[in-house]
XYZ file of C-alpha atoms in Angstrom:
682
model
C 37.527 25.272 32.815
C 37.012 22.413 29.889
C 36.074 23.239 26.258
C 33.336 21.868 24.660
C 34.467 21.788 20.801
C 31.759 22.792 17.814
C 31.658 19.567 16.068
C 30.561 19.670 12.199
C 29.000 16.303 12.181
C 26.001 15.865 14.406
C 26.362 12.403 14.985
C 30.171 12.816 16.377
C 30.747 13.164 19.984
C 34.435 15.154 20.654
C 35.885 14.257 24.116
C 36.629 17.282 26.035
C 39.923 17.889 26.780
C 41.392 20.472 28.811
C 43.091 23.318 27.192
C 47.260 23.435 27.023
C 48.721 26.163 25.527
C 52.016 28.168 26.060
C 49.961 31.200 26.114
C 47.007 32.110 28.043
C 43.751 31.669 25.909
C 40.672 33.896 27.379
C 37.369 33.539 26.417
C 35.252 36.219 24.889
C 32.196 37.024 26.776
C 29.073 35.454 25.839
C 30.762 33.419 22.414
C 32.260 36.419 21.006
C 35.480 35.939 19.642
C 37.887 38.779 20.019
C 40.607 40.685 17.768
C 42.340 43.810 17.976
C 44.722 45.411 15.882
C 47.040 47.624 17.325
C 48.370 50.994 15.591
C 50.592 49.490 12.765
C 50.946 46.438 14.659
C 49.918 42.967 13.287
C 46.470 41.352 14.449
C 46.474 39.789 17.444
C 43.333 37.513 18.183
C 42.068 36.416 21.810
C 41.159 32.644 21.029
C 37.912 31.422 22.475
C 38.176 28.332 24.289
C 34.295 27.274 23.101
C 35.505 26.922 19.651
C 34.989 29.112 16.279
C 32.872 28.218 13.352
C 32.702 25.466 10.614
C 35.641 26.386 8.324
C 33.166 25.163 5.439
C 31.225 28.565 6.441
C 34.459 30.914 5.438
C 34.377 31.998 9.250
C 31.427 34.172 8.738
C 27.715 33.319 10.760
C 26.132 31.538 7.766
C 23.234 33.747 7.598
C 25.603 36.101 5.944
C 26.027 34.053 2.690
C 22.956 32.817 2.682
C 21.285 32.497 -1.206
C 18.528 34.607 -1.772
C 15.440 33.058 -2.780
C 15.020 34.039 -6.563
C 11.258 35.320 -6.150
C 12.044 38.065 -3.022
C 13.384 41.706 -3.539
C 16.145 42.397 -1.874
C 15.326 44.201 1.581
C 14.482 48.262 1.446
C 17.225 50.433 2.484
C 17.982 51.954 5.879
C 17.272 55.190 6.931
C 20.269 57.372 8.538
C 23.816 58.468 7.349
C 26.250 56.411 6.021
C 28.574 54.085 8.253
C 32.133 53.052 7.808
C 32.734 49.633 6.729
C 34.908 47.439 8.941
C 36.169 43.508 8.093
C 33.335 41.389 9.571
C 34.688 38.642 12.294
C 36.464 36.023 11.171
C 34.921 33.113 13.553
C 31.636 32.906 15.973
C 30.618 31.021 18.657
C 27.551 28.831 17.596
C 25.519 28.464 20.658
C 21.706 27.788 21.679
C 22.627 29.192 24.679
C 22.820 32.783 26.048
C 23.962 34.235 29.387
C 20.883 35.571 31.898
C 22.639 36.233 35.018
C 22.556 38.989 36.454
C 26.239 38.653 38.135
C 28.312 35.494 36.451
C 30.919 33.843 38.388
C 34.618 34.503 37.727
C 37.945 32.235 37.600
C 41.233 33.866 38.234
C 43.547 34.567 35.236
C 47.124 36.524 36.168
C 48.503 38.556 33.518
C 51.582 38.692 32.304
C 52.600 42.209 34.791
C 51.512 39.882 37.383
C 47.540 41.825 37.702
C 44.755 39.127 38.596
C 41.695 39.623 36.721
C 38.467 37.740 36.000
C 36.953 35.750 33.607
C 33.924 34.238 33.291
C 33.006 30.540 33.805
C 31.078 28.247 31.455
C 28.184 30.042 30.523
C 24.788 28.937 32.334
C 22.376 27.734 29.560
C 18.792 29.577 28.388
C 16.779 26.708 27.592
C 14.808 27.326 24.570
C 12.734 23.871 24.870
C 13.699 20.619 26.503
C 15.984 19.082 23.869
C 18.939 21.696 24.657
C 19.838 20.448 27.895
C 22.576 19.232 30.110
C 22.498 16.075 32.342
C 25.109 14.949 35.237
C 26.399 11.872 36.266
C 27.116 11.087 39.647
C 30.434 11.460 39.665
C 30.187 15.526 39.113
C 31.621 15.268 35.726
C 29.930 16.669 32.924
C 29.072 14.771 29.543
C 30.165 15.873 26.546
C 27.501 18.453 25.078
C 27.167 18.230 21.313
C 26.149 21.618 19.788
C 23.577 21.402 17.172
C 23.355 24.479 14.774
C 19.940 25.629 14.060
C 18.196 25.248 10.814
C 17.370 28.798 9.433
C 14.309 29.061 7.392
C 15.230 30.099 3.818
C 13.291 33.603 4.641
C 15.736 34.622 7.145
C 18.569 34.980 3.992
C 16.491 38.110 3.590
C 18.572 39.943 6.217
C 21.193 41.904 3.917
C 24.612 41.207 4.868
C 26.966 43.039 6.797
C 29.680 43.504 4.508
C 27.432 45.113 1.784
C 25.255 47.207 3.861
C 26.047 47.439 7.651
C 23.450 49.920 8.374
C 21.002 47.869 6.827
C 21.683 44.432 8.102
C 21.637 46.423 11.984
C 18.398 47.600 11.232
C 16.838 44.413 9.844
C 18.659 42.419 12.884
C 16.511 44.599 15.146
C 13.596 44.458 13.576
C 13.667 40.788 13.677
C 14.363 40.833 17.256
C 11.339 43.208 18.028
C 9.094 41.252 15.974
C 9.614 38.152 18.011
C 9.988 39.980 21.166
C 6.287 41.576 20.289
C 4.771 37.813 18.733
C 6.189 36.086 22.382
C 4.579 38.748 24.064
C 1.484 38.277 22.845
C 1.119 34.864 22.998
C 2.515 35.186 26.665
C -0.417 37.072 27.443
C -2.891 35.295 25.963
C -1.586 32.255 27.691
C -1.616 34.477 30.980
C 2.420 34.114 31.364
C 4.682 36.685 32.605
C 7.806 35.121 31.065
C 10.417 37.386 29.921
C 9.913 38.115 26.006
C 12.896 40.170 25.133
C 15.035 37.592 26.756
C 13.450 34.879 25.162
C 13.366 36.967 21.560
C 17.392 37.257 22.147
C 18.284 33.900 22.967
C 16.219 32.602 19.687
C 18.505 35.354 17.520
C 21.580 34.294 19.129
C 20.864 30.580 18.684
C 20.050 31.044 14.818
C 23.431 33.388 14.393
C 21.175 36.674 13.421
C 23.685 39.049 14.871
C 26.154 41.343 13.574
C 29.623 42.522 14.526
C 30.232 39.582 16.283
C 34.415 40.835 16.428
C 34.849 42.865 19.240
C 36.389 46.318 18.391
C 37.315 49.803 19.439
C 35.735 52.534 18.033
C 32.968 52.823 16.064
C 30.810 49.717 15.062
C 29.516 49.445 11.439
C 25.852 50.103 10.838
C 25.051 51.741 14.547
C 25.464 55.694 14.535
C 25.475 57.822 17.761
C 21.989 59.095 18.663
C 20.896 55.519 18.090
C 18.510 54.068 20.611
C 17.771 50.714 22.311
C 15.208 49.692 24.858
C 17.084 46.368 25.653
C 20.832 45.511 26.643
C 20.166 42.375 24.077
C 19.504 44.729 21.617
C 22.868 46.590 21.903
C 24.418 42.797 22.364
C 23.145 41.779 18.682
C 24.259 44.532 16.639
C 27.550 44.775 18.418
C 27.493 47.623 20.529
C 28.192 46.335 23.677
C 28.383 42.564 24.569
C 27.723 42.835 28.040
C 23.601 41.699 28.687
C 24.173 42.909 32.542
C 27.379 43.916 32.617
C 28.486 48.044 32.555
C 32.358 47.648 30.870
C 32.953 45.704 27.889
C 36.441 45.004 27.378
C 38.841 42.873 25.345
C 42.295 40.960 25.833
C 44.037 41.730 22.952
C 47.709 40.504 22.615
C 50.013 43.024 21.744
C 53.515 42.343 22.003
C 54.618 41.571 25.548
C 51.461 43.174 26.963
C 48.482 41.288 28.093
C 46.375 43.480 29.624
C 42.131 44.052 29.163
C 41.450 47.087 27.493
C 37.873 48.885 27.755
C 35.585 49.424 24.602
C 32.424 50.462 25.885
C 30.592 51.136 29.119
C 26.819 51.919 29.789
C 25.973 54.242 32.307
C 22.565 53.392 33.523
C 22.539 54.982 36.994
C 23.054 51.983 38.769
C 26.397 53.626 40.020
C 26.889 57.201 41.646
C 27.828 58.596 38.028
C 28.276 62.086 37.111
C 26.306 62.733 34.137
C 25.372 67.007 34.049
C 27.820 67.478 31.185
C 26.610 66.327 27.592
C 30.894 66.098 26.655
C 32.072 64.819 29.933
C 31.224 61.716 32.100
C 32.100 60.993 35.361
C 31.931 57.077 35.418
C 31.974 54.971 38.925
C 33.576 51.610 38.388
C 32.123 48.128 38.935
C 31.593 45.971 42.339
C 32.141 47.098 45.822
C 28.663 47.339 47.721
C 27.194 45.099 50.482
C 29.291 42.413 51.060
C 26.430 40.546 52.689
C 22.801 40.550 51.870
C 22.111 39.973 55.160
C 23.865 43.120 56.532
C 23.827 46.197 54.623
C 26.305 47.648 56.805
C 28.775 45.032 55.771
C 30.822 47.110 52.520
C 33.808 46.159 50.409
C 35.800 47.996 47.840
C 36.198 47.845 44.257
C 39.062 46.022 43.049
C 41.350 46.746 40.440
C 40.150 43.842 37.908
C 38.100 42.958 35.242
C 36.394 46.062 33.554
C 38.071 48.232 36.279
C 41.413 46.936 35.411
C 40.381 47.239 31.527
C 39.185 51.111 31.871
C 43.110 51.890 33.882
C 44.549 50.649 30.811
C 42.823 52.337 28.651
C 43.577 55.451 30.208
C 47.117 54.698 29.900
C 46.625 53.097 26.322
C 44.905 56.120 24.972
C 41.955 53.495 23.340
C 38.612 55.228 22.164
C 35.837 54.080 24.495
C 32.260 53.504 23.668
C 29.662 55.377 25.685
C 26.258 54.581 25.951
C 24.272 56.840 28.140
C 20.711 56.261 29.300
C 17.512 58.231 30.249
C 14.180 57.086 32.011
C 11.485 55.460 29.872
C 8.539 57.423 30.759
C 6.317 54.838 29.478
C 7.653 52.049 32.108
C 7.791 52.208 36.047
C 11.462 50.864 35.899
C 11.952 50.916 32.187
C 15.231 52.721 30.763
C 16.176 53.473 27.128
C 19.684 53.417 26.228
C 21.360 56.180 23.737
C 24.593 55.774 22.073
C 26.608 58.869 22.652
C 29.699 58.177 20.791
C 33.195 57.951 21.447
C 35.020 59.241 24.577
C 38.907 58.933 25.605
C 39.595 58.346 29.259
C 41.482 61.645 30.777
C 41.729 60.792 34.734
C 40.889 58.221 37.416
C 41.204 58.340 41.004
C 39.697 56.490 43.909
C 36.926 58.380 46.531
C 34.773 57.283 49.054
C 30.861 56.340 48.022
C 27.958 57.168 49.903
C 27.832 53.763 51.201
C 31.583 54.312 52.629
C 33.792 51.728 50.603
C 36.336 52.788 48.037
C 35.206 53.034 44.556
C 36.951 54.095 41.064
C 36.306 56.995 39.502
C 37.185 57.483 35.463
C 36.661 61.027 33.766
C 35.994 60.549 30.265
C 35.817 63.422 27.655
C 33.712 63.373 24.281
C 35.734 63.478 21.114
C 34.951 66.512 19.051
C 33.084 66.847 15.887
C 30.650 64.073 16.208
C 26.759 64.272 15.966
C 24.642 65.238 19.239
C 23.908 62.291 21.167
C 22.624 63.105 24.761
C 23.011 66.380 23.583
C 19.498 66.501 22.338
C 17.960 64.733 24.800
C 18.949 67.607 27.128
C 17.263 69.949 25.382
C 14.005 68.015 24.485
C 13.351 67.496 27.792
C 13.869 71.517 28.673
C 11.247 72.232 25.653
C 8.786 69.713 27.419
C 9.331 71.352 30.672
C 9.662 74.838 29.686
C 8.106 75.395 25.892
C 9.378 78.705 25.917
C 12.951 77.661 25.972
C 12.406 76.181 22.225
C 14.077 78.436 19.653
C 12.912 79.664 16.173
C 9.095 79.142 17.032
C 6.648 80.787 14.446
C 3.440 79.582 16.066
C 3.054 77.287 19.549
C 0.719 75.452 18.820
C -0.666 74.853 14.659
C -3.587 72.448 16.181
C -5.070 75.344 18.168
C -5.471 73.083 21.118
C -7.712 70.190 19.139
C -4.549 67.798 19.738
C -3.537 66.411 23.079
C -0.250 67.881 23.006
C 1.047 71.474 21.291
C 2.504 71.334 17.939
C 5.217 73.423 17.157
C 6.156 75.204 14.013
C 9.493 75.965 13.921
C 12.234 77.768 11.318
C 15.777 77.503 11.807
C 16.752 77.503 8.207
C 15.563 80.363 6.393
C 12.796 83.319 6.498
C 9.890 81.053 5.257
C 6.737 81.906 8.265
C 4.860 79.007 7.740
C 2.741 76.872 5.185
C 0.331 77.308 3.003
C -3.082 77.864 4.886
C -5.281 74.787 5.443
C -8.043 73.638 8.450
C -6.520 71.377 10.918
C -8.783 68.769 11.938
C -8.747 65.637 13.863
C -10.996 63.262 11.715
C -11.265 62.287 7.996
C -13.651 63.718 6.037
C -15.412 60.961 3.529
C -17.628 61.099 0.279
C -20.414 59.579 2.299
C -21.487 60.069 5.908
C -20.453 57.125 8.207
C -23.989 56.396 9.504
C -24.890 55.535 5.714
C -21.895 53.034 6.133
C -21.978 49.093 7.097
C -21.691 49.087 11.008
C -18.929 46.932 12.768
C -20.349 44.203 15.045
C -19.503 44.789 18.709
C -17.993 42.494 21.536
C -19.257 41.737 25.211
C -16.218 42.108 27.134
C -16.996 43.858 30.417
C -14.747 46.896 31.153
C -11.562 45.467 28.802
C -10.763 43.282 26.271
C -8.736 40.642 27.386
C -6.356 38.594 25.726
C -6.962 34.601 25.271
C -10.444 35.338 25.194
C -12.403 33.240 22.768
C -15.450 34.678 23.290
C -14.560 38.337 22.296
C -15.394 39.076 18.615
C -13.246 42.122 18.302
C -10.228 39.518 18.858
C -11.510 36.634 16.547
C -11.871 39.675 13.566
C -8.411 40.201 14.118
C -7.486 36.317 13.528
C -7.759 35.347 17.374
C -5.688 37.752 19.412
C -5.869 41.510 20.220
C -3.773 43.123 17.554
C -2.073 45.543 20.441
C 0.203 44.853 23.554
C -1.054 45.878 27.071
C 1.241 48.953 26.398
C 0.125 49.800 22.970
C 2.111 48.731 20.895
C 0.538 47.195 17.659
C 2.186 43.120 17.286
C 2.774 42.680 13.425
C 1.303 44.780 10.460
C -1.639 43.022 8.388
C -3.950 44.183 5.760
C -6.874 45.791 8.017
C -6.910 45.819 11.809
C -10.200 46.007 13.584
C -10.519 47.565 16.917
C -13.268 48.373 19.537
C -15.961 50.380 18.453
C -18.960 52.138 19.619
C -21.677 48.866 19.808
C -18.739 47.375 21.963
C -19.206 47.196 25.911
C -15.801 47.652 26.716
C -14.338 50.957 28.005
C -12.550 53.612 26.720
C -9.593 52.343 28.512
C -9.650 49.236 26.469
C -6.710 48.396 24.786
C -8.271 47.861 21.623
C -8.711 51.199 21.140
C -5.574 52.795 20.858
C -5.775 54.961 17.329
C -8.865 56.288 18.980
C -7.347 57.981 22.032
C -5.892 61.124 19.623
C -1.715 61.945 19.462
C 0.203 61.399 22.314
C 3.352 62.652 21.395
C 5.028 65.999 21.149
C 5.064 67.070 17.450
C 7.258 69.507 16.007
C 6.308 70.542 12.532
C 9.884 72.033 11.282
C 11.638 73.665 8.456
C 14.365 71.388 6.250
C 16.927 72.526 4.175
C 15.670 71.528 0.789
C 12.300 69.777 1.374
C 10.029 72.338 2.781
C 8.320 71.245 5.858
C 8.928 67.956 7.820
C 7.430 66.801 10.792
C 9.498 65.354 13.863
C 8.818 64.555 17.821
C 10.296 65.877 21.086
C 10.202 62.127 21.900
C 11.806 58.802 21.918
C 9.252 56.794 19.978
C 9.449 52.930 20.616
C 8.819 50.264 17.067
C 5.381 49.700 16.817
C 4.074 52.886 18.334
C 0.927 54.759 16.982
C 2.294 58.001 15.689
C -0.808 59.628 13.678
C -3.760 59.380 11.461
C -3.483 60.973 7.920
C -6.301 63.156 8.212
C -7.737 64.482 5.374
C -10.747 64.906 2.452
C -11.573 61.526 0.385
C -11.696 62.154 -3.047
C -12.039 60.825 -6.229
C -9.603 60.357 -8.876
C -11.223 63.085 -11.197
C -10.834 65.440 -8.301
C -7.024 64.322 -8.265
C -6.676 65.362 -11.736
C -8.271 68.783 -10.776
C -5.686 69.692 -8.321
C -2.667 68.925 -10.799
C 0.884 68.874 -9.873
C -0.490 72.039 -7.133
C -1.682 69.034 -4.697
C 1.452 67.392 -3.081
C -0.806 66.277 -0.323
C -2.565 62.887 -1.685
C -2.238 59.799 -0.037
C -2.994 56.726 -2.209
C -3.226 53.076 -0.807
C -2.127 51.014 -3.474
C 1.798 50.619 -2.304
C 3.444 49.710 0.686
C 7.337 49.622 0.600
C 9.570 46.021 1.137
C 10.781 46.785 4.401
C 6.994 47.540 5.884
C 6.224 43.887 4.248
C 9.347 42.395 6.177
C 8.242 44.469 9.658
C 6.600 41.050 10.621
C 9.773 39.097 9.773
C 10.541 36.050 11.514
C 7.987 33.970 12.507
C 9.558 30.803 11.124
C 11.718 30.817 14.063
C 8.805 30.255 16.385
C 7.688 27.566 14.506
C 4.867 29.357 12.983
C 4.014 29.633 8.742
C 5.875 32.519 6.613
C 3.288 35.453 6.522
C 2.101 36.071 2.649
C 2.390 39.460 1.172
C -1.408 38.976 0.920
C -1.883 38.974 4.914
C 0.229 42.281 5.380
C -0.869 44.256 2.233
C -4.268 44.833 -0.037
C -4.290 47.703 -2.462
C -7.488 50.278 -1.732
C -8.724 52.686 -4.216
C -9.093 55.401 -1.140
C -7.548 58.498 -2.003
C -7.037 61.023 0.796
C -5.987 64.873 0.239
C -4.853 67.087 2.935
C -4.352 69.915 0.512
C -6.994 72.277 2.422
C -8.069 69.832 5.337
C -5.193 67.691 7.495
C -3.460 67.564 10.587
C 0.092 66.778 11.111
C 0.103 63.700 8.944
C 0.377 66.138 5.983
C 3.991 67.406 6.838
C 5.537 63.972 6.612
C 8.217 63.908 3.907
C 8.863 60.756 1.463
C 11.938 58.748 1.851
C 13.074 55.650 0.383
C 14.342 54.428 3.726
C 11.433 55.044 5.789
C 10.986 54.866 9.552
C 7.348 54.705 9.605
C 4.652 52.827 7.732
C 0.768 53.010 7.272
C -1.466 50.190 8.567
C -5.344 50.467 7.406
C -7.383 50.793 10.444
C -11.541 50.269 10.806
C -13.561 51.397 13.963
C -16.265 53.483 13.328
C -17.597 51.525 10.198
C -16.941 48.278 8.226
C -15.915 49.826 4.346
C -12.973 47.946 4.111
C -12.452 49.932 0.852
C -12.127 53.258 3.117
C -10.285 52.653 6.437
C -8.675 54.729 8.757
C -4.777 55.541 7.624
C -2.924 54.948 10.830
C 0.973 55.703 11.000
C 3.288 53.182 13.295
C 6.794 53.479 14.000
C 8.769 51.117 11.946
C 12.197 50.784 14.570
C 13.305 52.995 17.238
C 13.011 56.611 16.414
C 15.388 58.724 18.740
C 14.247 62.661 19.197
C 14.312 65.257 16.661
C 14.408 62.508 13.868
C 12.572 63.526 10.793
C 9.196 61.085 10.699
C 9.068 59.854 6.834
C 7.355 57.044 5.135
C 7.534 55.517 1.417
C 4.824 57.897 -0.488
C 5.450 55.326 -3.855
C 7.322 53.323 -6.366
C 9.967 54.226 -8.775
C 9.344 55.935 -12.039
C 7.993 53.403 -14.298
C 5.524 52.206 -11.747
C 4.506 55.399 -10.804
C 3.462 56.562 -13.931
C 1.285 53.370 -14.502
C 0.007 53.440 -10.442
C -1.246 57.648 -10.201
C -4.079 58.766 -12.171
C -3.932 61.568 -14.600
C -1.306 63.229 -15.809
C 0.749 63.561 -12.440
C 4.160 62.962 -13.056
C 6.569 61.315 -10.637
C 9.083 63.930 -8.518
C 12.700 64.124 -7.989
C 13.486 62.830 -4.660
C 15.376 64.657 -1.910
C 15.444 61.805 0.802
C 19.070 61.566 0.703
C 19.133 57.765 1.881
C 21.995 55.529 0.067
C 19.529 53.484 -1.597
C 17.453 56.551 -2.774
C 15.260 55.404 -5.987
C 15.528 59.042 -7.184
C 12.010 59.732 -7.867
C 8.429 59.306 -6.175
C 5.235 59.711 -7.224
């Protein structure tokens, strides 16, 4: 293998030289430098032969220290529990390339104890454009390659430093990735392309150093919490939870005294091997490798070898180090989709060899979950049981507060006190307007046959939305706008059209539950992917005079004159695709509409306030064209695990709340518990 140093000057080409050292040097998979600190020992470094970052950058990815524009506010707080802060990496591998191979080739390395382990060859290149390419001369030697640092847009400096707020940094990195993925998918659908948008989005994030926890570590990862869910392996890679894009075992090569053995740091149990996952606290994990030795003869099988990840797990058994475990579940919305759940820290207690169903020998590892950790996969086991048998849910006061109006029953649950239910209201699924709908201006209808198709220039509904349909084929909203136009009753397309997402009603298993200090709240038994439609805010459209009549007794008022900073940044990252930055006016325009769900409403009336919300509201028009009185639809801001409370940001701080709210209503004390809590909401 030849080293490819990173040049600090773009016009200088460095000759590639073979690595020569008295001690072996190992590449960190996918460009990650690694460090490991023994119990009480001095830190040892595994140096990557690909080179580190420029010394001028202090060893940290440049975006962690980019100055924040003076005319922009800092990012909104993130939801969730506070995380332990761990020093960030002292080096990073700057590359425009990402390994997309399912089974990379490996070279052999012999450790000081005589065992053989394999390490990846030079990573294959994933091209973002034709400018990033490598050529070979007739002699077969590779030309030296200049790795140019990408120029990041100033707006990307708004991603907070992981040193200051690890949770917020990780969430905004994932939010930026998913915004890129959705936009790339929208463009691909319009061009009738089938490229994998998540891989392209991940490559762009990597090439711009938009990732966290670059240094591998044993134990917890700052900014990642037990129960967090991921829909793509590249998401786990971007936040440093699991660096292997395809491999199930991630490991590091620490240098501890005279020992030079790999240690496992995380594993993914994704159903590819014969694992036993029946117990929520015990995992029997199958090693990697083995299986069919030839794609032409399925009867030829080979045994697994004690190398790479298998060796790392075996060494971790003797070292007793903690291993992060990511379990998985079937994504019911996709045929072959899986959802990855971070289940916390485990220790390997036992290992053995047994015969697999194919007849080859495989390694088995028995891992036990560390005690006193928040629930991870156990939450999923419970919700799946409840959906299969709703009567098994304990603490139920009412099996369906919607009385059958919604697509799925809405349970009312209290496991906290003796409160028997919320105050009386009429459950409804449609907003009651001051004026009848038929007196409002109608929307123009499209002439699409059956369904609206992306890229159809003749679709009037697409043109109203800026030339593109606002939803992906799977129903996720692509980006927030000041208003979205859905197909209406005058359109020729059917009810199955992708541009009728919010008109199809609620498709989640909701639960109204009793909180400990904030009354009733709302959560779902289902995992909710970022961009998913959740529900509409249903109630009565009222005027300011009636709001004053309600006074302090009305806790169910929605006003469309405020949007939080995190929602404004939900479309973050168009600059990475060469598109202009999104103006705030494109995302939000204050609305005069006021909706009260005091007497009439739906599940949205139980959604509590948070200064670090996981839901945002989006104006949608589909049955009239009165822009000041749209439907208020809620969408998921990020991936939301089952039983996590659904919240949105009600309003501003105490000064702005008094200014914006009509009448004498005073701001209320906030009990959201967020690290970024403002203390009050309107």
